[in-house]
């Protein structure tokens, strides 16, 4: 069965409908408040992987495929926090239009 772009559209719609508040809910800070050696919550892990994938697509010159490989291999809260710190430090500053 040819699905066309049904799967792409599903993900695209979710990203289009997402806002800052939803990001806070999906990757709730409570998931990261455990010991660094604690296994990461699977929803938080998926959110981190998705975020790194988005940043790689948008800022591929500074957020690389290697970052995405690291994201896919996170297992603990500490792994996630180290990756978030590394990627965040390389993201361009956000500019607010006034």
mmCIF file of N, CA, C and O in Angstrom, residues 92-97:
data_model
loop_
_atom_site.group_PDB
_atom_site.id
_atom_site.type_symbol
_atom_site.label_atom_id
_atom_site.label_comp_id
_atom_site.label_asym_id
_atom_site.label_seq_id
_atom_site.Cartn_x
_atom_site.Cartn_y
_atom_site.Cartn_z
ATOM 1 N N UNK A 92 22.879 29.431 17.533
ATOM 2 C CA UNK A 92 22.875 30.888 17.399
ATOM 3 C C UNK A 92 21.938 31.505 18.440
ATOM 4 O O UNK A 92 20.969 30.871 18.872
ATOM 5 N N UNK A 93 22.245 32.731 18.830
ATOM 6 C CA UNK A 93 21.359 33.433 19.761
ATOM 7 C C UNK A 93 19.990 33.617 19.125
ATOM 8 O O UNK A 93 19.875 33.829 17.913
ATOM 9 N N UNK A 94 18.971 33.542 19.972
ATOM 10 C CA UNK A 94 17.610 33.793 19.493
ATOM 11 C C UNK A 94 17.394 35.294 19.456
ATOM 12 O O UNK A 94 17.701 35.993 20.410
ATOM 13 N N UNK A 95 16.885 35.786 18.346
ATOM 14 C CA UNK A 95 16.600 37.197 18.219
ATOM 15 C C UNK A 95 15.096 37.404 18.268
ATOM 16 O O UNK A 95 14.345 36.717 17.579
ATOM 17 N N UNK A 96 14.688 38.321 19.070
ATOM 18 C CA UNK A 96 13.269 38.633 19.196
ATOM 19 C C UNK A 96 12.998 39.885 18.390
ATOM 20 O O UNK A 96 13.621 40.925 18.613
ATOM 21 N N UNK A 97 12.090 39.781 17.428
ATOM 22 C CA UNK A 97 11.698 40.954 16.641
ATOM 23 C C UNK A 97 10.741 41.802 17.445
ATOM 24 O O UNK A 97 9.781 41.313 18.008
#
